[in-house]
mmCIF file of C-alpha atoms and ligand atoms in Angstrom:
data_model
loop_
_atom_site.group_PDB
_atom_site.id
_atom_site.type_symbol
_atom_site.label_atom_id
_atom_site.label_comp_id
_atom_site.label_asym_id
_atom_site.label_seq_id
_atom_site.Cartn_x
_atom_site.Cartn_y
_atom_site.Cartn_z
ATOM 1 C CA MET W 1 -146.701 -37.171 68.338
ATOM 2 C CA LYS W 2 -148.894 -39.192 66.178
ATOM 3 C CA TYR W 3 -152.522 -40.170 68.214
ATOM 4 C CA GLY W 4 -155.909 -41.492 67.565
ATOM 5 C CA ILE W 5 -159.150 -40.238 69.456
ATOM 6 C CA ILE W 6 -162.069 -42.985 70.124
ATOM 7 C CA GLY W 7 -165.191 -40.296 70.192
ATOM 8 C CA TYR W 8 -163.712 -38.449 67.740
ATOM 9 C CA SER W 9 -167.507 -36.773 66.861
ATOM 10 C CA GLY W 10 -168.079 -35.870 70.389
ATOM 11 C CA ARG W 11 -168.064 -32.750 72.243
ATOM 12 C CA MET W 12 -165.087 -34.274 74.265
ATOM 13 C CA GLY W 13 -163.656 -35.824 71.061
ATOM 14 C CA GLN W 14 -163.216 -32.551 69.289
ATOM 15 C CA ALA W 15 -162.039 -30.129 71.662
ATOM 16 C CA ILE W 16 -159.312 -33.166 72.332
ATOM 17 C CA GLU W 17 -158.955 -32.722 68.195
ATOM 18 C CA GLU W 18 -158.886 -28.642 68.986
ATOM 19 C CA LEU W 19 -156.295 -28.480 71.770
ATOM 20 C CA PHE W 20 -153.909 -31.324 70.344
ATOM 21 C CA SER W 21 -153.766 -29.681 67.027
ATOM 22 C CA GLU W 22 -153.236 -26.325 68.732
ATOM 23 C CA ALA W 23 -150.069 -28.014 70.727
ATOM 24 C CA GLY W 24 -148.976 -29.492 66.790
ATOM 25 C CA HIS W 25 -149.825 -32.883 67.450
ATOM 26 C CA GLU W 26 -151.239 -35.369 64.563
ATOM 27 C CA LEU W 27 -154.393 -37.001 64.403
ATOM 28 C CA VAL W 28 -154.048 -40.429 62.816
ATOM 29 C CA TYR W 29 -156.440 -42.406 63.555
ATOM 30 C CA GLN W 30 -160.510 -41.715 64.306
ATOM 31 C CA MET W 31 -163.242 -43.880 65.732
ATOM 32 C CA ASP W 32 -167.218 -42.791 66.293
ATOM 33 C CA GLU W 33 -170.241 -44.287 66.255
ATOM 34 C CA ASN W 34 -169.856 -44.091 62.389
ATOM 35 C CA GLY W 35 -167.042 -46.543 61.973
ATOM 36 C CA GLU W 36 -162.849 -45.972 62.032
ATOM 37 C CA LYS W 37 -160.815 -44.331 59.723
ATOM 38 C CA GLU W 38 -156.962 -45.043 60.123
ATOM 39 C CA ILE W 39 -154.050 -42.750 58.415
ATOM 40 C CA GLU W 40 -151.307 -44.398 60.115
ATOM 41 C CA LYS W 41 -150.636 -46.349 63.385
ATOM 42 C CA PRO W 42 -150.935 -44.364 66.122
ATOM 43 C CA GLU W 43 -148.393 -43.725 69.145
ATOM 44 C CA VAL W 44 -151.244 -43.186 71.670
ATOM 45 C CA VAL W 45 -154.957 -43.664 71.857
ATOM 46 C CA ILE W 46 -157.496 -40.981 73.382
ATOM 47 C CA ASP W 47 -160.996 -42.188 74.424
ATOM 48 C CA PHE W 48 -163.863 -40.355 75.869
ATOM 49 C CA SER W 49 -167.059 -41.804 74.420
ATOM 50 C CA LEU W 50 -170.108 -44.157 75.845
ATOM 51 C CA LYS W 51 -169.639 -47.455 77.702
ATOM 52 C CA GLU W 52 -171.238 -48.741 74.316
ATOM 53 C CA ALA W 53 -167.767 -48.765 72.625
ATOM 54 C CA PHE W 54 -165.485 -49.778 75.283
ATOM 55 C CA ALA W 55 -165.545 -53.803 73.739
ATOM 56 C CA ASP W 56 -164.544 -51.888 70.509
ATOM 57 C CA THR W 57 -161.606 -49.823 72.904
ATOM 58 C CA VAL W 58 -159.977 -52.772 74.303
ATOM 59 C CA ARG W 59 -160.018 -54.794 70.611
ATOM 60 C CA VAL W 60 -158.350 -51.261 69.239
ATOM 61 C CA ILE W 61 -155.872 -51.597 72.516
ATOM 62 C CA LYS W 62 -154.923 -55.041 72.104
ATOM 63 C CA GLU W 63 -154.795 -55.085 67.657
ATOM 64 C CA LYS W 64 -152.430 -51.850 68.119
ATOM 65 C CA GLU W 65 -150.531 -52.300 71.717
ATOM 66 C CA VAL W 66 -150.596 -48.938 71.867
ATOM 67 C CA PRO W 67 -151.021 -47.033 75.149
ATOM 68 C CA LEU W 68 -154.585 -45.497 76.291
ATOM 69 C CA VAL W 69 -155.384 -42.282 77.930
ATOM 70 C CA ILE W 70 -158.986 -43.106 79.025
ATOM 71 C CA GLY W 71 -161.965 -40.744 80.216
ATOM 72 C CA THR W 72 -165.207 -42.240 79.557
ATOM 73 C CA THR W 73 -167.274 -42.720 82.415
ATOM 74 C CA GLY W 74 -170.157 -45.171 83.016
ATOM 75 C CA LEU W 75 -167.637 -48.098 83.401
ATOM 76 C CA ASP W 76 -168.197 -50.703 85.989
ATOM 77 C CA ASP W 77 -165.764 -53.434 87.349
ATOM 78 C CA THR W 78 -166.119 -55.253 84.592
ATOM 79 C CA ASP W 79 -164.761 -53.070 82.298
ATOM 80 C CA PHE W 80 -162.537 -51.726 84.723
ATOM 81 C CA ALA W 81 -160.965 -55.322 84.974
ATOM 82 C CA LYS W 82 -160.245 -55.619 81.511
ATOM 83 C CA LEU W 83 -158.352 -52.254 81.804
ATOM 84 C CA ASP W 84 -155.864 -53.951 84.228
ATOM 85 C CA GLU W 85 -156.179 -56.731 81.454
ATOM 86 C CA LEU W 86 -154.350 -53.972 78.923
ATOM 87 C CA ALA W 87 -152.112 -52.483 81.367
ATOM 88 C CA GLU W 88 -150.216 -55.601 81.432
ATOM 89 C CA LYS W 89 -149.154 -54.574 78.555
ATOM 90 C CA VAL W 90 -149.195 -51.596 77.922
ATOM 91 C CA ALA W 91 -149.593 -47.841 79.712
ATOM 92 C CA VAL W 92 -153.210 -47.174 80.708
ATOM 93 C CA ILE W 93 -154.018 -43.090 82.307
ATOM 94 C CA GLN W 94 -158.008 -43.509 84.009
ATOM 95 C CA SER W 95 -159.824 -40.639 85.659
ATOM 96 C CA PHE W 96 -163.309 -39.546 85.436
ATOM 97 C CA ASN W 97 -162.663 -36.662 85.753
ATOM 98 C CA PHE W 98 -159.453 -34.555 84.098
ATOM 99 C CA SER W 99 -159.075 -31.120 85.319
ATOM 100 C CA ILE W 100 -156.758 -30.485 87.789
ATOM 101 C CA GLY W 101 -159.297 -28.392 90.248
ATOM 102 C CA ILE W 102 -161.360 -32.074 90.814
ATOM 103 C CA ASN W 103 -158.427 -33.354 92.002
ATOM 104 C CA ILE W 104 -157.698 -30.779 94.169
ATOM 105 C CA LEU W 105 -160.701 -30.873 95.145
ATOM 106 C CA SER W 106 -159.922 -34.640 95.849
ATOM 107 C CA GLU W 107 -157.441 -34.042 98.787
ATOM 108 C CA LEU W 108 -160.220 -31.542 100.034
ATOM 109 C CA ILE W 109 -162.303 -34.215 100.335
ATOM 110 C CA LYS W 110 -159.786 -36.252 102.057
ATOM 111 C CA LYS W 111 -158.610 -33.838 104.602
ATOM 112 C CA VAL W 112 -162.004 -32.533 105.551
ATOM 113 C CA ASN W 113 -163.586 -36.348 105.855
ATOM 114 C CA LYS W 114 -160.836 -36.976 108.428
ATOM 115 C CA TYR W 115 -161.982 -34.161 110.789
ATOM 116 C CA VAL W 116 -165.514 -35.627 110.091
ATOM 117 C CA ASP W 117 -167.442 -38.123 112.176
ATOM 118 C CA ARG W 118 -170.601 -40.185 111.763
ATOM 119 C CA ASP W 119 -172.825 -37.747 113.042
ATOM 120 C CA TRP W 120 -171.903 -35.499 110.168
ATOM 121 C CA ASP W 121 -173.918 -35.986 107.039
ATOM 122 C CA ILE W 122 -172.360 -35.614 104.097
ATOM 123 C CA GLU W 123 -174.558 -35.746 100.123
ATOM 124 C CA ILE W 124 -173.047 -34.558 97.168
ATOM 125 C CA SER W 125 -174.577 -32.859 94.393
ATOM 126 C CA GLU W 126 -173.801 -32.654 90.239
ATOM 127 C CA THR W 127 -175.406 -30.957 87.598
ATOM 128 C CA HIS W 128 -174.069 -31.822 83.582
ATOM 129 C CA HIS W 129 -175.720 -30.379 80.442
ATOM 130 C CA ARG W 130 -178.457 -32.207 79.331
ATOM 131 C CA PHE W 131 -176.821 -34.491 76.268
ATOM 132 C CA LYS W 132 -175.035 -36.293 79.799
ATOM 133 C CA LYS W 133 -176.030 -39.835 79.889
ATOM 134 C CA ASP W 134 -175.297 -41.231 82.990
ATOM 135 C CA LYS W 135 -176.016 -40.124 86.144
ATOM 136 C CA PRO W 136 -174.655 -39.869 88.657
ATOM 137 C CA SER W 137 -171.731 -38.230 86.739
ATOM 138 C CA GLY W 138 -168.641 -40.426 86.970
ATOM 139 C CA THR W 139 -166.700 -37.552 89.289
ATOM 140 C CA ALA W 140 -169.430 -37.700 91.873
ATOM 141 C CA ILE W 141 -168.800 -41.368 91.994
ATOM 142 C CA MET W 142 -165.193 -40.928 91.834
ATOM 143 C CA LEU W 143 -165.720 -38.329 94.921
ATOM 144 C CA GLY W 144 -167.920 -40.296 96.988
ATOM 145 C CA ASP W 145 -165.721 -43.463 96.872
ATOM 146 C CA LEU W 146 -163.095 -40.992 99.132
ATOM 147 C CA LEU W 147 -165.560 -40.997 101.512
ATOM 148 C CA GLU W 148 -165.444 -44.353 103.136
ATOM 149 C CA ARG W 149 -168.923 -44.497 102.842
ATOM 150 C CA ASP W 150 -172.625 -44.407 101.832
ATOM 151 C CA VAL W 151 -173.507 -41.088 100.793
ATOM 152 C CA GLU W 152 -177.161 -39.347 99.176
ATOM 153 C CA MET W 153 -175.903 -38.359 95.242
ATOM 154 C CA HIS W 154 -177.590 -35.964 93.490
ATOM 155 C CA SER W 155 -177.809 -35.374 89.494
ATOM 156 C CA LYS W 156 -179.303 -32.736 87.440
ATOM 157 C CA ARG W 157 -179.367 -32.003 83.754
ATOM 158 C CA LEU W 158 -179.362 -29.002 82.782
ATOM 159 C CA GLY W 159 -179.101 -26.889 79.353
ATOM 160 C CA SER W 160 -174.922 -26.452 78.022
ATOM 161 C CA GLU W 161 -173.377 -27.088 81.496
ATOM 162 C CA PHE W 162 -170.056 -28.532 81.506
ATOM 163 C CA GLY W 163 -170.073 -29.477 84.975
ATOM 164 C CA GLU W 164 -170.459 -28.855 88.783
ATOM 165 C CA HIS W 165 -169.816 -30.666 91.531
ATOM 166 C CA GLU W 166 -170.358 -29.510 95.181
ATOM 167 C CA VAL W 167 -169.769 -31.927 98.087
ATOM 168 C CA ASP W 168 -171.883 -30.356 101.403
ATOM 169 C CA PHE W 169 -170.366 -31.445 105.159
ATOM 170 C CA ALA W 170 -173.323 -30.563 107.989
ATOM 171 C CA SER W 171 -174.389 -31.204 111.167
ATOM 172 C CA ILE W 172 -176.963 -29.842 113.337
ATOM 173 C CA GLY W 173 -175.745 -26.029 113.252
ATOM 174 C CA GLU W 174 -173.310 -25.841 110.799
ATOM 175 C CA VAL W 175 -172.518 -26.777 107.027
ATOM 176 C CA LEU W 176 -169.111 -26.785 105.077
ATOM 177 C CA THR W 177 -169.653 -26.879 101.178
ATOM 178 C CA LEU W 178 -166.748 -27.419 99.177
ATOM 179 C CA LYS W 179 -167.697 -27.066 94.993
ATOM 180 C CA HIS W 180 -165.946 -27.222 91.635
ATOM 181 C CA ARG W 181 -167.060 -25.765 88.161
ATOM 182 C CA ALA W 182 -165.514 -26.049 84.746
ATOM 183 C CA TYR W 183 -166.262 -23.335 83.070
ATOM 184 C CA SER W 184 -165.202 -25.356 79.680
ATOM 185 C CA ARG W 185 -163.957 -28.046 78.304
ATOM 186 C CA LYS W 186 -160.287 -26.917 78.483
ATOM 187 C CA ALA W 187 -160.874 -27.768 82.224
ATOM 188 C CA PHE W 188 -160.109 -31.342 81.013
ATOM 189 C CA THR W 189 -158.249 -31.585 77.612
ATOM 190 C CA GLN W 190 -155.895 -29.598 79.278
ATOM 191 C CA GLY W 191 -155.230 -32.524 81.532
ATOM 192 C CA VAL W 192 -155.697 -34.953 78.145
ATOM 193 C CA LEU W 193 -152.495 -33.310 76.379
ATOM 194 C CA LEU W 194 -150.810 -33.635 80.072
ATOM 195 C CA SER W 195 -151.460 -37.360 80.005
ATOM 196 C CA ALA W 196 -150.464 -38.104 76.171
ATOM 197 C CA GLU W 197 -147.716 -36.236 76.545
ATOM 198 C CA LYS W 198 -146.666 -38.258 79.585
ATOM 199 C CA ILE W 199 -147.601 -41.471 78.757
ATOM 200 C CA LEU W 200 -144.970 -41.932 76.252
ATOM 201 C CA ASP W 201 -142.477 -41.983 79.149
ATOM 202 C CA LEU W 202 -144.739 -44.278 80.772
ATOM 203 C CA GLU W 203 -144.027 -48.376 81.299
ATOM 204 C CA PRO W 204 -147.010 -50.650 81.151
ATOM 205 C CA GLY W 205 -149.145 -50.569 84.365
ATOM 206 C CA PHE W 206 -152.504 -48.591 85.280
ATOM 207 C CA TYR W 207 -152.298 -44.814 86.361
ATOM 208 C CA SER W 208 -154.437 -42.719 87.780
ATOM 209 C CA PHE W 209 -154.714 -38.812 86.826
ATOM 210 C CA SER W 210 -153.620 -37.254 89.942
ATOM 211 C CA GLU W 211 -150.567 -39.794 90.094
ATOM 212 C CA ILE W 212 -149.553 -38.030 86.714
ATOM 213 C CA LEU W 213 -149.952 -34.910 88.252
ATOM 214 C CA LYS W 214 -147.524 -35.930 91.177
HETATM 215 P P1 NAD M 301 -170.529 -37.076 73.110
HETATM 216 O O1 NAD M 301 -172.253 -37.775 73.216
HETATM 217 O O2 NAD M 301 -170.876 -36.106 72.886
HETATM 218 O O3 NAD M 301 -169.301 -37.929 72.597
HETATM 219 C C1 NAD M 301 -169.983 -39.295 72.229
HETATM 220 C C2 NAD M 301 -169.039 -39.940 71.319
HETATM 221 O O4 NAD M 301 -168.617 -41.097 71.091
HETATM 222 C C3 NAD M 301 -169.886 -39.846 70.295
HETATM 223 O O5 NAD M 301 -168.293 -39.345 68.792
HETATM 224 C C4 NAD M 301 -170.086 -41.301 69.166
HETATM 225 O O6 NAD M 301 -170.099 -41.189 67.496
HETATM 226 C C5 NAD M 301 -168.832 -42.057 69.983
HETATM 227 N N1 NAD M 301 -169.462 -43.267 70.395
HETATM 228 C C6 NAD M 301 -171.138 -43.597 70.699
HETATM 229 N N2 NAD M 301 -171.086 -45.155 70.794
HETATM 230 C C7 NAD M 301 -169.545 -45.503 70.043
HETATM 231 C C8 NAD M 301 -169.856 -46.663 69.583
HETATM 232 N N3 NAD M 301 -170.604 -47.973 70.094
HETATM 233 N N4 NAD M 301 -168.477 -47.162 69.026
HETATM 234 C C9 NAD M 301 -167.416 -45.827 68.963
HETATM 235 N N5 NAD M 301 -167.755 -44.881 69.242
HETATM 236 C C10 NAD M 301 -168.849 -44.733 70.153
HETATM 237 O O7 NAD M 301 -170.181 -37.171 74.501
HETATM 238 P P2 NAD M 301 -168.731 -35.710 75.485
HETATM 239 O O8 NAD M 301 -169.438 -35.425 76.064
HETATM 240 O O9 NAD M 301 -167.431 -35.845 74.463
HETATM 241 O O10 NAD M 301 -168.742 -37.485 76.442
HETATM 242 C C11 NAD M 301 -167.737 -38.194 75.702
HETATM 243 C C12 NAD M 301 -167.089 -39.035 77.019
HETATM 244 O O11 NAD M 301 -166.164 -38.651 77.821
HETATM 245 C C13 NAD M 301 -168.720 -39.214 77.881
HETATM 246 O O12 NAD M 301 -168.074 -40.579 78.985
HETATM 247 C C14 NAD M 301 -168.412 -38.284 78.910
HETATM 248 O O13 NAD M 301 -168.856 -38.605 80.028
HETATM 249 C C15 NAD M 301 -166.784 -38.436 79.403
HETATM 250 N N6 NAD M 301 -165.959 -37.089 80.275
HETATM 251 C C16 NAD M 301 -164.962 -37.737 81.048
HETATM 252 C C17 NAD M 301 -164.605 -36.669 81.453
HETATM 253 C C18 NAD M 301 -163.724 -36.516 82.111
HETATM 254 O O14 NAD M 301 -162.392 -35.603 82.887
HETATM 255 N N7 NAD M 301 -162.868 -38.154 81.944
HETATM 256 C C19 NAD M 301 -164.983 -34.885 81.029
HETATM 257 C C20 NAD M 301 -166.133 -34.461 80.180
HETATM 258 C C21 NAD M 301 -166.597 -36.147 79.356
#
């Protein structure tokens, strides 16, 4: 496949290029904060950049009319409305977390949430490397949305941590903890590769990564 990356020079952009080139895919378009370079029109564009780049991402997808896999965090409701608009013409796969483990964790959270009543406390903690700009993480927000109530969120920015998320459910006398930790960026890039390969066969529309896994 011929693909493009927005956020090409970033930590995720570089990890994506490494895995995609191992899989035999060809990088033909790239963009970062220093500008863009196009060798050929890509069949799919992958965006792992920052919210600041989002207006450019929308422009590029409108111009090229190619599918989009987007993992950039920090997006708000207005940005999601723009993704919905793009999805009328092309397939869009969006997730704040492309790891398989976090998607399993999401299913477990929904299950546990059915068993605990309003008397239980629920709090989410996340730890990421010192360079991560948004806080709380997109994943913490995504997990919080599954709980159907406001929950406290705690964020740490430490060293080179790839991403740790923990959800505590506690009543007087007991605590149940669900936890996921990414040991490497491969946790995310494998899901991005799977999404980019599948998106070529999808009709226009908005898809979550969990739908792709099903
Ligand atoms: P990074 O800071 O290393 O890289 C950011 C990239 O975006 C750089 O290439 C930078 O040049 C580019 N950029 C910044 N401003 C830009 C602009 N205005 N126009 C064009 N490009 C611009 O960040 P990272 O660690 O690679 O993470 C990238 C994004 O991916 C973040 O939003 C992060 O939270 C997210 N992320 C998502 C997942 C997931 O599974 N969804 C996993 C890890 C990281």
